């Protein structure tokens, strides 16, 4: 049995393992600009059904946030109409639910979100990814996506709505700052 020291390495190894029949896959190419980091041009990336998100926050890394910090990594899953599963600090999934997003609890077991041990939580995430692959053969994923499409679209619409509200709030704050000068 292979034991890796870091959680990210284990998750990456798992993702490589499940994609071996389709390898090699080059999704992003060389990322040499901020623009390339956030805008994907390979349509295969958008065809992914599950997005295994490794959020920025980490419990054990002293140089990184140790609390819930939801980034573009999470929001890309909804923008790209994918089902999310997270490796992040405990409570992240609940925080996303609290924003109003459907995290597809009937399809993905997010019980790992309550686990305080980072190593055990990682194991639970990898086990859930394995379980998902065993429960849903690849040839059934299109039918499942079709069945879930309304919910997937609702998430995408909610993301657009939240982004618009954020933009309006930001604009309002800028005007208040200008008026205060």
Short mmCIF file of N, CA and C in Angstrom, two decimals:
data_model
loop_
_atom_site.label_atom_id
_atom_site.label_comp_id
_atom_site.label_asym_id
_atom_site.label_seq_id
_atom_site.Cartn_x
_atom_site.Cartn_y
_atom_site.Cartn_z
N UNK A 1 0.84 -1.18 0.00
CA UNK A 1 0.00 0.00 0.00
C UNK A 1 0.88 1.24 0.00
N UNK A 2 0.57 2.17 -0.87
CA UNK A 2 1.33 3.41 -0.98
C UNK A 2 0.84 4.41 0.05
N UNK A 3 1.75 4.97 0.82
CA UNK A 3 1.41 5.99 1.83
C UNK A 3 2.13 7.26 1.44
N UNK A 4 1.35 8.33 1.22
CA UNK A 4 1.94 9.61 0.87
C UNK A 4 1.88 10.54 2.06
N UNK A 5 2.81 11.47 2.12
CA UNK A 5 2.90 12.38 3.26
C UNK A 5 1.87 13.48 3.23
N UNK A 6 1.47 13.95 2.06
CA UNK A 6 0.57 15.09 2.03
C UNK A 6 -0.79 14.70 1.47
N UNK A 7 -1.78 15.40 1.96
CA UNK A 7 -3.15 15.16 1.52
C UNK A 7 -3.32 15.46 0.04
N UNK A 8 -2.77 16.58 -0.41
CA UNK A 8 -2.91 16.96 -1.81
C UNK A 8 -2.30 15.91 -2.73
N UNK A 9 -1.15 15.35 -2.33
CA UNK A 9 -0.51 14.31 -3.14
C UNK A 9 -1.39 13.09 -3.24
N UNK A 10 -2.03 12.72 -2.16
CA UNK A 10 -2.91 11.55 -2.16
C UNK A 10 -4.09 11.78 -3.07
N UNK A 11 -4.72 12.95 -2.97
CA UNK A 11 -5.86 13.25 -3.80
C UNK A 11 -5.44 13.30 -5.26
N UNK A 12 -4.31 13.91 -5.56
CA UNK A 12 -3.81 13.97 -6.94
C UNK A 12 -3.54 12.56 -7.46
N UNK A 13 -2.94 11.72 -6.63
CA UNK A 13 -2.66 10.35 -7.03
C UNK A 13 -3.96 9.62 -7.36
N UNK A 14 -4.99 9.82 -6.56
CA UNK A 14 -6.28 9.17 -6.81
C UNK A 14 -6.86 9.64 -8.14
N UNK A 15 -6.81 10.94 -8.38
CA UNK A 15 -7.37 11.49 -9.61
C UNK A 15 -6.61 10.95 -10.82
N UNK A 16 -5.30 10.87 -10.71
CA UNK A 16 -4.50 10.29 -11.80
C UNK A 16 -4.90 8.83 -11.99
N UNK A 17 -5.08 8.09 -10.90
CA UNK A 17 -5.43 6.68 -10.96
C UNK A 17 -6.75 6.48 -11.71
N UNK A 18 -7.79 7.27 -11.36
CA UNK A 18 -9.08 7.05 -12.00
C UNK A 18 -9.09 7.55 -13.44
N UNK A 19 -8.13 8.40 -13.82
CA UNK A 19 -8.11 8.90 -15.19
C UNK A 19 -7.12 8.14 -16.08
N UNK A 20 -6.44 7.12 -15.53
CA UNK A 20 -5.44 6.39 -16.32
C UNK A 20 -5.96 5.87 -17.65
N UNK A 21 -7.18 5.32 -17.71
CA UNK A 21 -7.62 4.84 -19.02
C UNK A 21 -7.73 5.95 -20.06
N UNK A 22 -7.80 7.19 -19.62
CA UNK A 22 -7.97 8.32 -20.52
C UNK A 22 -6.70 9.14 -20.65
N UNK A 23 -5.60 8.65 -20.12
CA UNK A 23 -4.36 9.41 -20.07
C UNK A 23 -3.61 9.31 -21.39
N UNK A 24 -2.73 10.23 -21.68
CA UNK A 24 -2.46 11.42 -20.88
C UNK A 24 -3.51 12.50 -21.14
N UNK A 25 -3.79 13.29 -20.14
CA UNK A 25 -4.73 14.40 -20.26
C UNK A 25 -3.99 15.68 -19.92
N UNK A 26 -4.01 16.62 -20.81
CA UNK A 26 -3.45 17.94 -20.54
C UNK A 26 -4.62 18.91 -20.62
N UNK A 27 -5.06 19.39 -19.48
CA UNK A 27 -6.24 20.23 -19.43
C UNK A 27 -5.88 21.69 -19.61
N UNK A 28 -4.99 22.19 -18.80
CA UNK A 28 -4.70 23.62 -18.77
C UNK A 28 -3.56 24.03 -19.68
N UNK A 29 -2.67 23.13 -19.98
CA UNK A 29 -1.46 23.53 -20.69
C UNK A 29 -0.55 24.24 -19.71
N UNK A 30 0.38 24.99 -20.22
CA UNK A 30 1.28 25.76 -19.37
C UNK A 30 0.56 27.02 -18.93
N UNK A 31 0.46 27.19 -17.62
CA UNK A 31 -0.24 28.36 -17.08
C UNK A 31 0.79 29.43 -16.79
N UNK A 32 0.89 30.39 -17.69
CA UNK A 32 1.90 31.43 -17.54
C UNK A 32 1.29 32.82 -17.37
N UNK A 33 -0.01 32.86 -17.12
CA UNK A 33 -0.65 34.15 -16.88
C UNK A 33 -1.89 33.95 -16.02
N UNK A 34 -2.32 35.01 -15.38
CA UNK A 34 -3.54 34.98 -14.56
C UNK A 34 -4.74 34.62 -15.44
N UNK A 35 -4.75 35.11 -16.65
CA UNK A 35 -5.86 34.84 -17.56
C UNK A 35 -5.99 33.34 -17.83
N UNK A 36 -4.89 32.67 -18.10
CA UNK A 36 -4.93 31.24 -18.40
C UNK A 36 -5.35 30.42 -17.18
N UNK A 37 -5.08 30.94 -15.99
CA UNK A 37 -5.42 30.21 -14.77
C UNK A 37 -6.92 30.09 -14.60
N UNK A 38 -7.67 31.07 -15.06
CA UNK A 38 -9.10 31.10 -14.78
C UNK A 38 -9.98 30.85 -15.99
N UNK A 39 -9.42 30.76 -17.19
CA UNK A 39 -10.24 30.55 -18.37
C UNK A 39 -9.73 29.33 -19.12
N UNK A 40 -10.51 28.28 -19.10
CA UNK A 40 -10.13 27.03 -19.75
C UNK A 40 -10.69 27.00 -21.16
N UNK A 41 -9.92 26.49 -22.08
CA UNK A 41 -10.38 26.41 -23.46
C UNK A 41 -10.61 24.97 -23.91
N UNK A 42 -10.14 24.00 -23.19
CA UNK A 42 -10.32 22.60 -23.55
C UNK A 42 -11.71 22.15 -23.12
N UNK A 43 -12.55 21.78 -24.08
CA UNK A 43 -13.93 21.41 -23.77
C UNK A 43 -14.02 20.17 -22.88
N UNK A 44 -13.00 19.33 -22.89
CA UNK A 44 -13.02 18.14 -22.04
C UNK A 44 -13.09 18.50 -20.57
N UNK A 45 -12.51 19.63 -20.20
CA UNK A 45 -12.57 20.06 -18.80
C UNK A 45 -14.02 20.27 -18.37
N UNK A 46 -14.83 20.82 -19.25
CA UNK A 46 -16.22 21.13 -18.92
C UNK A 46 -17.10 19.89 -18.94
N UNK A 47 -16.62 18.80 -19.51
CA UNK A 47 -17.39 17.56 -19.56
C UNK A 47 -17.27 16.75 -18.27
N UNK A 48 -16.36 17.14 -17.39
CA UNK A 48 -16.17 16.41 -16.13
C UNK A 48 -17.44 16.47 -15.31
N UNK A 49 -17.82 15.36 -14.74
CA UNK A 49 -19.05 15.27 -13.95
C UNK A 49 -18.81 15.69 -12.51
N UNK A 50 -17.66 15.29 -11.98
CA UNK A 50 -17.30 15.58 -10.58
C UNK A 50 -16.11 16.54 -10.58
N UNK A 51 -16.13 17.48 -9.66
CA UNK A 51 -14.99 18.36 -9.47
C UNK A 51 -14.45 18.10 -8.06
N UNK A 52 -13.29 17.47 -7.97
CA UNK A 52 -12.63 17.24 -6.68
C UNK A 52 -11.86 18.49 -6.34
N UNK A 53 -12.40 19.25 -5.40
CA UNK A 53 -11.88 20.58 -5.07
C UNK A 53 -10.95 20.50 -3.87
N UNK A 54 -9.74 20.96 -4.04
CA UNK A 54 -8.81 21.10 -2.93
C UNK A 54 -8.76 22.59 -2.61
N UNK A 55 -9.53 22.98 -1.59
CA UNK A 55 -9.61 24.39 -1.24
C UNK A 55 -8.31 24.89 -0.63
N UNK A 56 -8.16 26.20 -0.58
CA UNK A 56 -6.95 26.85 -0.10
C UNK A 56 -6.69 26.58 1.38
N UNK A 57 -7.74 26.55 2.17
CA UNK A 57 -7.59 26.39 3.61
C UNK A 57 -7.03 25.03 3.98
N UNK A 58 -6.24 25.01 5.04
CA UNK A 58 -5.66 23.77 5.53
C UNK A 58 -5.49 23.85 7.03
N UNK A 59 -5.83 22.79 7.71
CA UNK A 59 -5.70 22.78 9.16
C UNK A 59 -4.26 22.72 9.63
N UNK A 60 -3.42 22.07 8.87
CA UNK A 60 -2.09 21.77 9.37
C UNK A 60 -1.00 22.67 8.83
N UNK A 61 -1.29 23.43 7.81
CA UNK A 61 -0.28 24.30 7.22
C UNK A 61 -0.29 25.64 7.95
N UNK A 62 0.79 25.93 8.67
CA UNK A 62 0.86 27.16 9.46
C UNK A 62 0.84 28.42 8.61
N UNK A 63 1.22 28.30 7.35
CA UNK A 63 1.30 29.47 6.49
C UNK A 63 0.02 29.74 5.70
N UNK A 64 -1.00 28.96 5.92
CA UNK A 64 -2.25 29.08 5.17
C UNK A 64 -3.41 29.24 6.15
N UNK A 65 -4.53 29.74 5.66
CA UNK A 65 -5.72 29.87 6.51
C UNK A 65 -6.09 28.52 7.11
N UNK A 66 -6.57 28.55 8.32
CA UNK A 66 -7.01 27.32 8.99
C UNK A 66 -8.53 27.34 9.20
N UNK A 67 -9.19 28.26 8.55
CA UNK A 67 -10.63 28.35 8.71
C UNK A 67 -11.29 28.28 7.34
N UNK A 68 -12.60 28.21 7.34
CA UNK A 68 -13.33 28.09 6.08
C UNK A 68 -13.03 29.32 5.22
N UNK A 69 -12.61 29.04 4.02
CA UNK A 69 -12.26 30.09 3.07
C UNK A 69 -12.66 29.57 1.70
N UNK A 70 -13.80 30.02 1.21
CA UNK A 70 -14.33 29.53 -0.06
C UNK A 70 -13.78 30.40 -1.19
N UNK A 71 -13.14 29.74 -2.15
CA UNK A 71 -12.48 30.47 -3.24
C UNK A 71 -13.12 30.14 -4.59
N UNK A 72 -12.48 30.65 -5.64
CA UNK A 72 -12.96 30.38 -7.00
C UNK A 72 -12.94 28.89 -7.32
N UNK A 73 -12.13 28.13 -6.60
CA UNK A 73 -12.08 26.68 -6.85
C UNK A 73 -13.46 26.06 -6.65
N UNK A 74 -14.13 26.48 -5.59
CA UNK A 74 -15.48 25.98 -5.32
C UNK A 74 -16.46 26.50 -6.36
N UNK A 75 -16.40 27.80 -6.64
CA UNK A 75 -17.38 28.40 -7.53
C UNK A 75 -17.24 27.92 -8.97
N UNK A 76 -16.03 27.52 -9.36
CA UNK A 76 -15.84 26.97 -10.72
C UNK A 76 -16.66 25.70 -10.91
N UNK A 77 -16.78 24.88 -9.88
CA UNK A 77 -17.57 23.65 -10.01
C UNK A 77 -19.01 23.98 -10.41
N UNK A 78 -19.57 25.02 -9.80
CA UNK A 78 -20.94 25.40 -10.11
C UNK A 78 -21.02 26.09 -11.48
N UNK A 79 -20.03 26.91 -11.80
CA UNK A 79 -20.01 27.58 -13.10
C UNK A 79 -19.86 26.56 -14.23
N UNK A 80 -19.08 25.51 -13.98
CA UNK A 80 -18.84 24.50 -15.00
C UNK A 80 -19.88 23.37 -14.95
N UNK A 81 -20.86 23.55 -14.08
CA UNK A 81 -21.99 22.59 -13.96
C UNK A 81 -21.50 21.19 -13.58
N UNK A 82 -20.68 21.17 -12.53
CA UNK A 82 -20.14 19.91 -12.03
C UNK A 82 -20.61 19.66 -10.60
N UNK A 83 -20.59 18.41 -10.19
CA UNK A 83 -20.90 18.06 -8.81
C UNK A 83 -19.62 18.18 -7.99
N UNK A 84 -19.68 18.89 -6.87
CA UNK A 84 -18.47 19.12 -6.09
C UNK A 84 -18.26 18.11 -4.97
N UNK A 85 -16.99 17.84 -4.72
CA UNK A 85 -16.57 17.12 -3.51
C UNK A 85 -15.30 17.83 -3.06
N UNK A 86 -15.19 18.09 -1.76
CA UNK A 86 -14.12 18.96 -1.27
C UNK A 86 -13.13 18.23 -0.39
N UNK A 87 -11.88 18.62 -0.51
CA UNK A 87 -10.90 18.39 0.55
C UNK A 87 -10.58 19.77 1.07
N UNK A 88 -11.14 20.09 2.22
CA UNK A 88 -11.01 21.42 2.80
C UNK A 88 -11.22 21.28 4.31
N UNK A 89 -11.14 22.39 5.01
CA UNK A 89 -11.33 22.34 6.46
C UNK A 89 -12.76 21.92 6.77
N UNK A 90 -13.00 21.32 7.94
CA UNK A 90 -14.35 20.90 8.31
C UNK A 90 -15.31 22.09 8.27
N UNK A 91 -16.51 21.83 7.79
CA UNK A 91 -17.54 22.86 7.75
C UNK A 91 -17.66 23.56 6.41
N UNK A 92 -16.74 23.29 5.50
CA UNK A 92 -16.78 23.96 4.19
C UNK A 92 -18.04 23.59 3.43
N UNK A 93 -18.38 22.31 3.39
CA UNK A 93 -19.58 21.88 2.66
C UNK A 93 -20.82 22.55 3.24
N UNK A 94 -20.90 22.61 4.58
CA UNK A 94 -22.06 23.25 5.21
C UNK A 94 -22.10 24.74 4.87
N UNK A 95 -20.96 25.39 4.83
CA UNK A 95 -20.92 26.82 4.48
C UNK A 95 -21.43 27.04 3.05
N UNK A 96 -21.10 26.12 2.15
CA UNK A 96 -21.58 26.23 0.76
C UNK A 96 -23.09 25.98 0.72
N UNK A 97 -23.56 25.02 1.49
CA UNK A 97 -25.01 24.79 1.61
C UNK A 97 -25.70 26.05 2.12
N UNK A 98 -25.09 26.68 3.13
CA UNK A 98 -25.67 27.88 3.74
C UNK A 98 -25.78 29.04 2.75
N UNK A 99 -24.94 29.04 1.72
CA UNK A 99 -25.05 30.05 0.67
C UNK A 99 -26.23 29.76 -0.27
N UNK A 100 -26.79 28.55 -0.15
CA UNK A 100 -27.95 28.18 -0.96
C UNK A 100 -27.66 27.18 -2.06
N UNK A 101 -26.43 26.72 -2.17
CA UNK A 101 -26.08 25.77 -3.22
C UNK A 101 -26.51 24.35 -2.86
N UNK A 102 -26.92 23.63 -3.88
CA UNK A 102 -27.23 22.21 -3.77
C UNK A 102 -25.90 21.47 -3.89
N UNK A 103 -25.53 20.70 -2.88
CA UNK A 103 -24.27 19.95 -2.93
C UNK A 103 -24.52 18.48 -3.23
N UNK A 104 -25.73 18.16 -3.65
CA UNK A 104 -26.10 16.83 -4.14
C UNK A 104 -25.85 15.75 -3.10
N UNK A 105 -26.40 15.99 -1.90
CA UNK A 105 -26.24 15.02 -0.81
C UNK A 105 -26.82 13.65 -1.14
N UNK A 106 -27.78 13.60 -2.06
CA UNK A 106 -28.36 12.32 -2.45
C UNK A 106 -27.45 11.53 -3.38
N UNK A 107 -26.44 12.18 -3.92
CA UNK A 107 -25.50 11.53 -4.83
C UNK A 107 -24.13 11.34 -4.18
N UNK A 108 -23.71 12.35 -3.41
CA UNK A 108 -22.38 12.34 -2.78
C UNK A 108 -22.54 12.39 -1.26
N UNK A 109 -21.86 11.50 -0.58
CA UNK A 109 -21.87 11.47 0.88
C UNK A 109 -20.81 12.45 1.39
N UNK A 110 -21.28 13.57 1.92
CA UNK A 110 -20.37 14.60 2.41
C UNK A 110 -20.12 14.50 3.92
N UNK A 111 -20.26 13.32 4.49
CA UNK A 111 -20.05 13.18 5.93
C UNK A 111 -18.62 13.53 6.33
N UNK A 112 -17.69 13.49 5.38
CA UNK A 112 -16.30 13.88 5.66
C UNK A 112 -16.21 15.33 6.16
N UNK A 113 -17.22 16.14 5.85
CA UNK A 113 -17.20 17.56 6.22
C UNK A 113 -17.20 17.77 7.73
N UNK A 114 -17.62 16.78 8.48
CA UNK A 114 -17.66 16.88 9.94
C UNK A 114 -16.41 16.31 10.61
N UNK A 115 -15.56 15.66 9.84
CA UNK A 115 -14.39 14.99 10.41
C UNK A 115 -13.29 16.01 10.72
N UNK A 116 -12.82 15.99 11.98
CA UNK A 116 -11.80 16.95 12.42
C UNK A 116 -10.37 16.52 12.05
N UNK A 117 -10.13 15.24 11.96
CA UNK A 117 -8.79 14.75 11.61
C UNK A 117 -8.58 14.91 10.11
N UNK A 118 -7.56 15.68 9.74
CA UNK A 118 -7.29 15.93 8.32
C UNK A 118 -6.99 14.63 7.57
N UNK A 119 -6.19 13.75 8.17
CA UNK A 119 -5.85 12.49 7.50
C UNK A 119 -7.08 11.62 7.31
N UNK A 120 -7.91 11.53 8.34
CA UNK A 120 -9.12 10.71 8.23
C UNK A 120 -10.09 11.33 7.23
N UNK A 121 -10.20 12.67 7.22
CA UNK A 121 -11.08 13.35 6.28
C UNK A 121 -10.62 13.07 4.84
N UNK A 122 -9.32 13.14 4.60
CA UNK A 122 -8.79 12.84 3.27
C UNK A 122 -9.17 11.42 2.86
N UNK A 123 -8.98 10.49 3.77
CA UNK A 123 -9.34 9.10 3.49
C UNK A 123 -10.82 8.98 3.16
N UNK A 124 -11.65 9.70 3.89
CA UNK A 124 -13.10 9.67 3.64
C UNK A 124 -13.44 10.25 2.27
N UNK A 125 -12.74 11.33 1.86
CA UNK A 125 -12.98 11.93 0.55
C UNK A 125 -12.59 10.95 -0.55
N UNK A 126 -11.41 10.36 -0.43
CA UNK A 126 -10.95 9.39 -1.44
C UNK A 126 -11.89 8.19 -1.48
N UNK A 127 -12.33 7.72 -0.32
CA UNK A 127 -13.28 6.59 -0.29
C UNK A 127 -14.60 6.96 -0.96
N UNK A 128 -15.05 8.19 -0.75
CA UNK A 128 -16.30 8.61 -1.40
C UNK A 128 -16.13 8.71 -2.91
N UNK A 129 -14.99 9.19 -3.37
CA UNK A 129 -14.74 9.22 -4.81
C UNK A 129 -14.72 7.80 -5.39
N UNK A 130 -14.08 6.88 -4.68
CA UNK A 130 -14.08 5.46 -5.09
C UNK A 130 -15.50 4.91 -5.11
N UNK A 131 -16.25 5.20 -4.05
CA UNK A 131 -17.64 4.71 -3.96
C UNK A 131 -18.47 5.26 -5.10
N UNK A 132 -18.30 6.54 -5.40
CA UNK A 132 -19.03 7.15 -6.50
C UNK A 132 -18.73 6.40 -7.81
N UNK A 133 -17.45 6.16 -8.06
CA UNK A 133 -17.05 5.46 -9.29
C UNK A 133 -17.65 4.06 -9.35
N UNK A 134 -17.76 3.40 -8.20
CA UNK A 134 -18.34 2.06 -8.16
C UNK A 134 -19.87 2.08 -8.29
N UNK A 135 -20.52 3.11 -7.75
CA UNK A 135 -21.98 3.22 -7.81
C UNK A 135 -22.48 3.62 -9.19
N UNK A 136 -21.72 4.46 -9.87
CA UNK A 136 -22.19 5.04 -11.13
C UNK A 136 -21.19 4.75 -12.25
N UNK A 137 -21.43 3.70 -13.02
CA UNK A 137 -20.54 3.41 -14.14
C UNK A 137 -20.50 4.59 -15.10
N UNK A 138 -19.39 4.76 -15.76
CA UNK A 138 -19.19 5.93 -16.62
C UNK A 138 -20.28 6.04 -17.69
N UNK A 139 -20.79 4.92 -18.19
CA UNK A 139 -21.80 4.97 -19.24
C UNK A 139 -23.15 5.47 -18.72
N UNK A 140 -23.35 5.55 -17.39
CA UNK A 140 -24.60 6.06 -16.81
C UNK A 140 -24.54 7.55 -16.47
N UNK A 141 -23.35 8.14 -16.53
CA UNK A 141 -23.21 9.52 -16.06
C UNK A 141 -24.01 10.53 -16.87
N UNK A 142 -24.15 10.34 -18.16
CA UNK A 142 -24.95 11.28 -18.96
C UNK A 142 -26.41 11.25 -18.50
N UNK A 143 -26.94 10.06 -18.26
CA UNK A 143 -28.33 9.97 -17.78
C UNK A 143 -28.49 10.62 -16.41
N UNK A 144 -27.50 10.43 -15.55
CA UNK A 144 -27.56 11.04 -14.22
C UNK A 144 -27.50 12.56 -14.35
N UNK A 145 -26.59 13.05 -15.18
CA UNK A 145 -26.49 14.50 -15.39
C UNK A 145 -27.81 15.05 -15.93
N UNK A 146 -28.41 14.35 -16.89
CA UNK A 146 -29.70 14.79 -17.44
C UNK A 146 -30.76 14.86 -16.34
N UNK A 147 -30.77 13.85 -15.49
CA UNK A 147 -31.74 13.81 -14.38
C UNK A 147 -31.52 14.95 -13.39
N UNK A 148 -30.27 15.34 -13.20
CA UNK A 148 -29.93 16.39 -12.23
C UNK A 148 -29.84 17.77 -12.86
N UNK A 149 -30.08 17.89 -14.17
CA UNK A 149 -29.77 19.12 -14.88
C UNK A 149 -30.45 20.35 -14.28
N UNK A 150 -31.70 20.23 -13.88
CA UNK A 150 -32.38 21.40 -13.31
C UNK A 150 -31.66 21.87 -12.04
N UNK A 151 -31.26 20.96 -11.19
CA UNK A 151 -30.55 21.32 -9.96
C UNK A 151 -29.17 21.90 -10.28
N UNK A 152 -28.49 21.31 -11.25
CA UNK A 152 -27.18 21.80 -11.66
C UNK A 152 -27.31 23.23 -12.19
N UNK A 153 -28.33 23.46 -13.01
CA UNK A 153 -28.57 24.79 -13.57
C UNK A 153 -28.96 25.78 -12.48
N UNK A 154 -29.73 25.34 -11.50
CA UNK A 154 -30.08 26.23 -10.37
C UNK A 154 -28.82 26.71 -9.66
N UNK A 155 -27.85 25.82 -9.47
CA UNK A 155 -26.59 26.22 -8.84
C UNK A 155 -25.87 27.27 -9.69
N UNK A 156 -25.83 27.04 -10.99
CA UNK A 156 -25.17 27.99 -11.89
C UNK A 156 -25.88 29.35 -11.84
N UNK A 157 -27.21 29.33 -11.83
CA UNK A 157 -27.97 30.58 -11.75
C UNK A 157 -27.75 31.29 -10.41
N UNK A 158 -27.68 30.53 -9.33
CA UNK A 158 -27.41 31.12 -8.01
C UNK A 158 -26.04 31.78 -8.01
N UNK A 159 -25.06 31.13 -8.61
CA UNK A 159 -23.72 31.71 -8.69
C UNK A 159 -23.75 33.05 -9.43
N UNK A 160 -24.46 33.10 -10.53
CA UNK A 160 -24.59 34.34 -11.30
C UNK A 160 -25.26 35.42 -10.45
N UNK A 161 -26.31 35.05 -9.74
CA UNK A 161 -27.02 35.99 -8.87
C UNK A 161 -26.12 36.52 -7.75
N UNK A 162 -25.38 35.64 -7.10
CA UNK A 162 -24.48 36.06 -6.03
C UNK A 162 -23.36 36.95 -6.57
N UNK A 163 -22.84 36.63 -7.74
CA UNK A 163 -21.79 37.45 -8.35
C UNK A 163 -22.31 38.85 -8.66
N UNK A 164 -23.55 38.93 -9.15
CA UNK A 164 -24.14 40.23 -9.46
C UNK A 164 -24.35 41.04 -8.18
N UNK A 165 -24.85 40.40 -7.13
CA UNK A 165 -25.05 41.09 -5.85
C UNK A 165 -23.72 41.59 -5.30
N UNK A 166 -22.70 40.77 -5.40
CA UNK A 166 -21.37 41.15 -4.92
C UNK A 166 -20.85 42.36 -5.69
N UNK A 167 -21.03 42.34 -7.00
CA UNK A 167 -20.59 43.45 -7.84
C UNK A 167 -21.32 44.74 -7.47
N UNK A 168 -22.61 44.64 -7.23
CA UNK A 168 -23.40 45.81 -6.84
C UNK A 168 -22.94 46.35 -5.48
N UNK A 169 -22.68 45.45 -4.53
CA UNK A 169 -22.19 45.88 -3.21
C UNK A 169 -20.83 46.55 -3.33
N UNK A 170 -19.98 45.98 -4.13
CA UNK A 170 -18.64 46.55 -4.33
C UNK A 170 -18.76 47.95 -4.94
N UNK A 171 -19.62 48.11 -5.93
CA UNK A 171 -19.82 49.41 -6.57
C UNK A 171 -20.35 50.42 -5.55
N UNK A 172 -21.29 49.99 -4.72
CA UNK A 172 -21.86 50.87 -3.69
C UNK A 172 -20.77 51.32 -2.71
N UNK A 173 -19.92 50.39 -2.29
CA UNK A 173 -18.84 50.73 -1.35
C UNK A 173 -17.83 51.70 -1.97
N UNK A 174 -17.54 51.52 -3.24
CA UNK A 174 -16.61 52.43 -3.92
C UNK A 174 -17.21 53.83 -3.96
N UNK A 175 -18.50 53.92 -4.28
CA UNK A 175 -19.15 55.24 -4.29
C UNK A 175 -19.14 55.88 -2.91
N UNK A 176 -19.35 55.07 -1.86
CA UNK A 176 -19.30 55.60 -0.50
C UNK A 176 -17.92 56.12 -0.16
N UNK A 177 -16.90 55.41 -0.61
CA UNK A 177 -15.52 55.85 -0.37
C UNK A 177 -15.24 57.16 -1.11
N UNK A 178 -15.70 57.25 -2.33
CA UNK A 178 -15.50 58.47 -3.13
C UNK A 178 -16.22 59.66 -2.46
N UNK A 179 -17.46 59.42 -2.02
CA UNK A 179 -18.22 60.48 -1.36
C UNK A 179 -17.57 60.93 -0.06
N UNK A 180 -16.88 60.00 0.60
CA UNK A 180 -16.25 60.31 1.87
C UNK A 180 -14.95 61.08 1.74
N UNK A 181 -14.43 61.18 0.52
CA UNK A 181 -13.14 61.85 0.30
C UNK A 181 -13.31 63.34 0.27
#
